Amino acid sequence: MRDCVLLLESDADRAEVDRALRRLGVWSVALGDGTALQVASHSQAVDDRTLASLPGVAKVMMARSEHPLLDAQAGVAVTLGQARGASAPVRCGPGAEPLLLAGPCSAESEETAWQAAAMAAAAGAKVLRGGAFKPRTSPYAYRGDGATALRWLREAADAHGLLLVSEAMSEAHAAEVAEYADVVQVGSRSMASYGLLSAIGTLGRPVLLKRGQSATLQEWRLAAEHLLAAGAAGVVLCERGIAGVDRETRNVLDLGAVALIAGIDGHAIVVDPSHAAGRRDLVVPLAQAGLSAGAHGVLVEAHPDAGNARSDAAQAIDAATLQAIGASVRKAAQREDG
Ligand code: PEP
Ligand code: MN
């Protein structure tokens, strides 16, 4: 909920208004002579119509938002696309079933792509992830197989009834990624590349937007706004860990951010425990923690030969571990139903 000011009717009973607000879990501060109340956005999620209907409230004035298009998608799941042979589209966000997105860091080979797609489908994933254009710290590291890898991934995804998400790293390749992938990924290193965001938004696709490792929540929301302003069909935010003080648990999976973005802002958000942990033994507990915090899905790196993946091998999980995460995602779905 955005900050707002409630203007009270002249004969409003202040104590009654306060009681009604408390019942909604909303805290307020009286302004000036007490005929206006400031309601802060860290109050529990309550919509402005509910506030306007309270006895004694004459008007609700919302604070101006810097990201009106992102706000407009609050409370609504993002449609990611419809997999080949599926009867309904896959959605991610508020009101949709928690989603598993899984696959290798990089596609590496046709065989890897197919085996990973089979692993993902068997674990209950609806979306195959796989890198074709890889951002690597060293220019001499394996940087992916580009369009060839996109073709492997597309065919493997189609054969297993999965959607495909893959990263576009440069404006030059954005259209090519969108030709093969249903969802275009913006990597954490690119979150603030505004030219790239506009180029990807123009493609009119749903976008998975990773949080920059030192980005504030507002910078992240505004990056989503850049995509939507350029024409993106919807944005799913992805918390993948932020810079911390200790490299043993590489990046800190910001669970407070997940709870806030999902529970208070109402935006579609998934967690990526793989890039947060940087090590496979922490991926399951972090995935579960993300779901408990309210994430609408989990994006994980899984590989048929986990220890020998060409990129991010230390965090790649095997088929059995992926099954365990699939079970956690289904459990979260049952919690939501019940
Ligand atoms: C990835 O998903 O493979 C990746 C490079 O992630 P991030 O941008 O979060 O580092
Ligand atoms: Mn990776």
PDB file of C-alpha atoms in Angstrom, residues 124-243:
ATOM      1  CA  GLY A 124       7.008 -30.175 -11.446  1.00  0.00           C
ATOM      2  CA  ALA A 125       8.645 -27.119 -12.990  1.00  0.00           C
ATOM      3  CA  LYS A 126       6.578 -25.193 -15.524  1.00  0.00           C
ATOM      4  CA  VAL A 127       9.476 -23.118 -16.821  1.00  0.00           C
ATOM      5  CA  LEU A 128      12.920 -24.185 -18.046  1.00  0.00           C
ATOM      6  CA  ARG A 129      15.704 -21.731 -17.295  1.00  0.00           C
ATOM      7  CA  GLY A 130      18.921 -21.783 -19.247  1.00  0.00           C
ATOM      8  CA  GLY A 131      21.636 -19.340 -20.187  1.00  0.00           C
ATOM      9  CA  ALA A 132      22.711 -18.755 -23.776  1.00  0.00           C
ATOM     10  CA  PHE A 133      24.338 -15.323 -23.376  1.00  0.00           C
ATOM     11  CA  LYS A 134      26.160 -15.458 -20.046  1.00  0.00           C
ATOM     12  CA  PRO A 135      27.479 -12.512 -18.060  1.00  0.00           C
ATOM     13  CA  ARG A 136      30.844 -13.724 -16.703  1.00  0.00           C
ATOM     14  CA  THR A 137      33.252 -11.858 -14.498  1.00  0.00           C
ATOM     15  CA  SER A 138      36.212 -13.015 -16.604  1.00  0.00           C
ATOM     16  CA  PRO A 139      36.132 -12.469 -20.368  1.00  0.00           C
ATOM     17  CA  TYR A 140      37.973 -15.811 -20.699  1.00  0.00           C
ATOM     18  CA  ALA A 141      35.292 -17.836 -18.898  1.00  0.00           C
ATOM     19  CA  TYR A 142      32.662 -19.793 -20.855  1.00  0.00           C
ATOM     20  CA  ARG A 143      30.138 -17.224 -22.031  1.00  0.00           C
ATOM     21  CA  GLY A 144      27.449 -19.480 -23.455  1.00  0.00           C
ATOM     22  CA  ASP A 145      26.590 -20.743 -26.917  1.00  0.00           C
ATOM     23  CA  GLY A 146      24.345 -17.857 -27.930  1.00  0.00           C
ATOM     24  CA  ALA A 147      21.607 -18.478 -30.495  1.00  0.00           C
ATOM     25  CA  THR A 148      22.610 -22.138 -30.864  1.00  0.00           C
ATOM     26  CA  ALA A 149      21.925 -22.678 -27.170  1.00  0.00           C
ATOM     27  CA  LEU A 150      18.587 -20.876 -27.482  1.00  0.00           C
ATOM     28  CA  ARG A 151      17.540 -23.377 -30.162  1.00  0.00           C
ATOM     29  CA  TRP A 152      18.525 -26.349 -27.964  1.00  0.00           C
ATOM     30  CA  LEU A 153      16.608 -24.880 -25.044  1.00  0.00           C
ATOM     31  CA  ARG A 154      13.515 -24.049 -27.091  1.00  0.00           C
ATOM     32  CA  GLU A 155      13.248 -27.540 -28.528  1.00  0.00           C
ATOM     33  CA  ALA A 156      13.883 -29.176 -25.148  1.00  0.00           C
ATOM     34  CA  ALA A 157      11.295 -26.937 -23.470  1.00  0.00           C
ATOM     35  CA  ASP A 158       8.670 -27.648 -26.135  1.00  0.00           C
ATOM     36  CA  ALA A 159       9.267 -31.391 -25.967  1.00  0.00           C
ATOM     37  CA  HIS A 160       8.650 -31.331 -22.208  1.00  0.00           C
ATOM     38  CA  GLY A 161       5.713 -28.900 -22.170  1.00  0.00           C
ATOM     39  CA  LEU A 162       7.735 -26.140 -20.532  1.00  0.00           C
ATOM     40  CA  LEU A 163       8.079 -22.414 -21.032  1.00  0.00           C
ATOM     41  CA  LEU A 164      11.568 -20.966 -21.429  1.00  0.00           C
ATOM     42  CA  VAL A 165      13.284 -18.089 -19.650  1.00  0.00           C
ATOM     43  CA  SER A 166      16.716 -16.912 -20.792  1.00  0.00           C
ATOM     44  CA  GLU A 167      18.830 -13.840 -20.197  1.00  0.00           C
ATOM     45  CA  ALA A 168      19.342 -11.041 -22.688  1.00  0.00           C
ATOM     46  CA  MET A 169      22.622  -9.365 -21.855  1.00  0.00           C
ATOM     47  CA  SER A 170      22.876  -6.801 -24.612  1.00  0.00           C
ATOM     48  CA  GLU A 171      20.585  -4.739 -26.789  1.00  0.00           C
ATOM     49  CA  ALA A 172      22.122  -6.437 -29.828  1.00  0.00           C
ATOM     50  CA  HIS A 173      20.773  -9.841 -28.752  1.00  0.00           C
ATOM     51  CA  ALA A 174      17.535  -8.919 -26.994  1.00  0.00           C
ATOM     52  CA  ALA A 175      15.292  -9.597 -30.001  1.00  0.00           C
ATOM     53  CA  GLU A 176      17.040 -12.908 -30.653  1.00  0.00           C
ATOM     54  CA  VAL A 177      16.430 -14.046 -27.077  1.00  0.00           C
ATOM     55  CA  ALA A 178      12.767 -13.052 -27.347  1.00  0.00           C
ATOM     56  CA  GLU A 179      12.448 -15.025 -30.581  1.00  0.00           C
ATOM     57  CA  TYR A 180      13.135 -18.250 -28.646  1.00  0.00           C
ATOM     58  CA  ALA A 181      12.308 -17.528 -25.003  1.00  0.00           C
ATOM     59  CA  ASP A 182       8.822 -16.883 -23.601  1.00  0.00           C
ATOM     60  CA  VAL A 183      10.225 -14.761 -20.784  1.00  0.00           C
ATOM     61  CA  VAL A 184      13.269 -12.519 -21.119  1.00  0.00           C
ATOM     62  CA  GLN A 185      15.564 -12.428 -18.099  1.00  0.00           C
ATOM     63  CA  VAL A 186      17.403  -9.312 -17.000  1.00  0.00           C
ATOM     64  CA  GLY A 187      20.443 -10.347 -14.960  1.00  0.00           C
ATOM     65  CA  SER A 188      21.488  -8.698 -11.721  1.00  0.00           C
ATOM     66  CA  ARG A 189      24.453  -7.032 -13.426  1.00  0.00           C
ATOM     67  CA  SER A 190      22.115  -5.467 -15.989  1.00  0.00           C
ATOM     68  CA  MET A 191      19.369  -4.243 -13.671  1.00  0.00           C
ATOM     69  CA  ALA A 192      20.486  -0.645 -14.010  1.00  0.00           C
ATOM     70  CA  SER A 193      21.339  -0.770 -17.737  1.00  0.00           C
ATOM     71  CA  TYR A 194      18.505   1.505 -18.727  1.00  0.00           C
ATOM     72  CA  GLY A 195      19.141   1.279 -22.458  1.00  0.00           C
ATOM     73  CA  LEU A 196      18.922  -2.510 -22.243  1.00  0.00           C
ATOM     74  CA  LEU A 197      15.769  -2.306 -20.113  1.00  0.00           C
ATOM     75  CA  SER A 198      14.088  -0.113 -22.720  1.00  0.00           C
ATOM     76  CA  ALA A 199      15.189  -2.384 -25.556  1.00  0.00           C
ATOM     77  CA  ILE A 200      13.824  -5.455 -23.753  1.00  0.00           C
ATOM     78  CA  GLY A 201      10.611  -3.681 -22.752  1.00  0.00           C
ATOM     79  CA  THR A 202       9.975  -2.740 -26.376  1.00  0.00           C
ATOM     80  CA  LEU A 203       9.775  -6.446 -27.231  1.00  0.00           C
ATOM     81  CA  GLY A 204       6.461  -6.597 -25.354  1.00  0.00           C
ATOM     82  CA  ARG A 205       7.310  -9.794 -23.485  1.00  0.00           C
ATOM     83  CA  PRO A 206       7.020 -10.712 -19.824  1.00  0.00           C
ATOM     84  CA  VAL A 207      10.326 -10.099 -18.086  1.00  0.00           C
ATOM     85  CA  LEU A 208      12.070 -11.727 -15.126  1.00  0.00           C
ATOM     86  CA  LEU A 209      13.954  -8.875 -13.485  1.00  0.00           C
ATOM     87  CA  LYS A 210      16.738  -9.825 -11.117  1.00  0.00           C
ATOM     88  CA  ARG A 211      17.687  -7.414  -8.374  1.00  0.00           C
ATOM     89  CA  GLY A 212      21.131  -5.827  -8.684  1.00  0.00           C
ATOM     90  CA  GLN A 213      23.354  -7.066  -5.907  1.00  0.00           C
ATOM     91  CA  SER A 214      23.616  -3.600  -4.365  1.00  0.00           C
ATOM     92  CA  ALA A 215      20.289  -2.208  -5.549  1.00  0.00           C
ATOM     93  CA  THR A 216      17.773  -0.651  -3.183  1.00  0.00           C
ATOM     94  CA  LEU A 217      14.174  -1.796  -3.431  1.00  0.00           C
ATOM     95  CA  GLN A 218      13.177   1.514  -4.981  1.00  0.00           C
ATOM     96  CA  GLU A 219      15.917   1.249  -7.649  1.00  0.00           C
ATOM     97  CA  TRP A 220      14.621  -2.249  -8.394  1.00  0.00           C
ATOM     98  CA  ARG A 221      10.998  -1.089  -8.626  1.00  0.00           C
ATOM     99  CA  LEU A 222      12.052   1.735 -10.926  1.00  0.00           C
ATOM    100  CA  ALA A 223      13.952  -0.700 -13.148  1.00  0.00           C
ATOM    101  CA  ALA A 224      10.666  -2.623 -13.445  1.00  0.00           C
ATOM    102  CA  GLU A 225       8.950   0.652 -14.307  1.00  0.00           C
ATOM    103  CA  HIS A 226      11.515   1.243 -17.099  1.00  0.00           C
ATOM    104  CA  LEU A 227      10.564  -2.140 -18.593  1.00  0.00           C
ATOM    105  CA  LEU A 228       6.828  -1.519 -18.299  1.00  0.00           C
ATOM    106  CA  ALA A 229       7.111   2.043 -19.634  1.00  0.00           C
ATOM    107  CA  ALA A 230       8.842   0.645 -22.726  1.00  0.00           C
ATOM    108  CA  GLY A 231       6.102  -1.943 -23.275  1.00  0.00           C
ATOM    109  CA  ALA A 232       6.952  -5.108 -21.307  1.00  0.00           C
ATOM    110  CA  ALA A 233       3.893  -7.337 -20.904  1.00  0.00           C
ATOM    111  CA  GLY A 234       4.562  -7.763 -17.180  1.00  0.00           C
ATOM    112  CA  VAL A 235       7.449  -7.990 -14.753  1.00  0.00           C
ATOM    113  CA  VAL A 236       8.267 -10.726 -12.253  1.00  0.00           C
ATOM    114  CA  LEU A 237      10.863  -9.556  -9.755  1.00  0.00           C
ATOM    115  CA  CYS A 238      13.571 -12.019  -8.724  1.00  0.00           C
ATOM    116  CA  GLU A 239      15.459 -11.698  -5.442  1.00  0.00           C
ATOM    117  CA  ARG A 240      18.839 -13.405  -5.959  1.00  0.00           C
ATOM    118  CA  GLY A 241      20.813 -12.182  -2.977  1.00  0.00           C
ATOM    119  CA  ILE A 242      22.492  -8.878  -2.225  1.00  0.00           C
ATOM    120  CA  ALA A 243      26.028  -8.004  -1.195  1.00  0.00           C
TER     121      ALA A 243
END
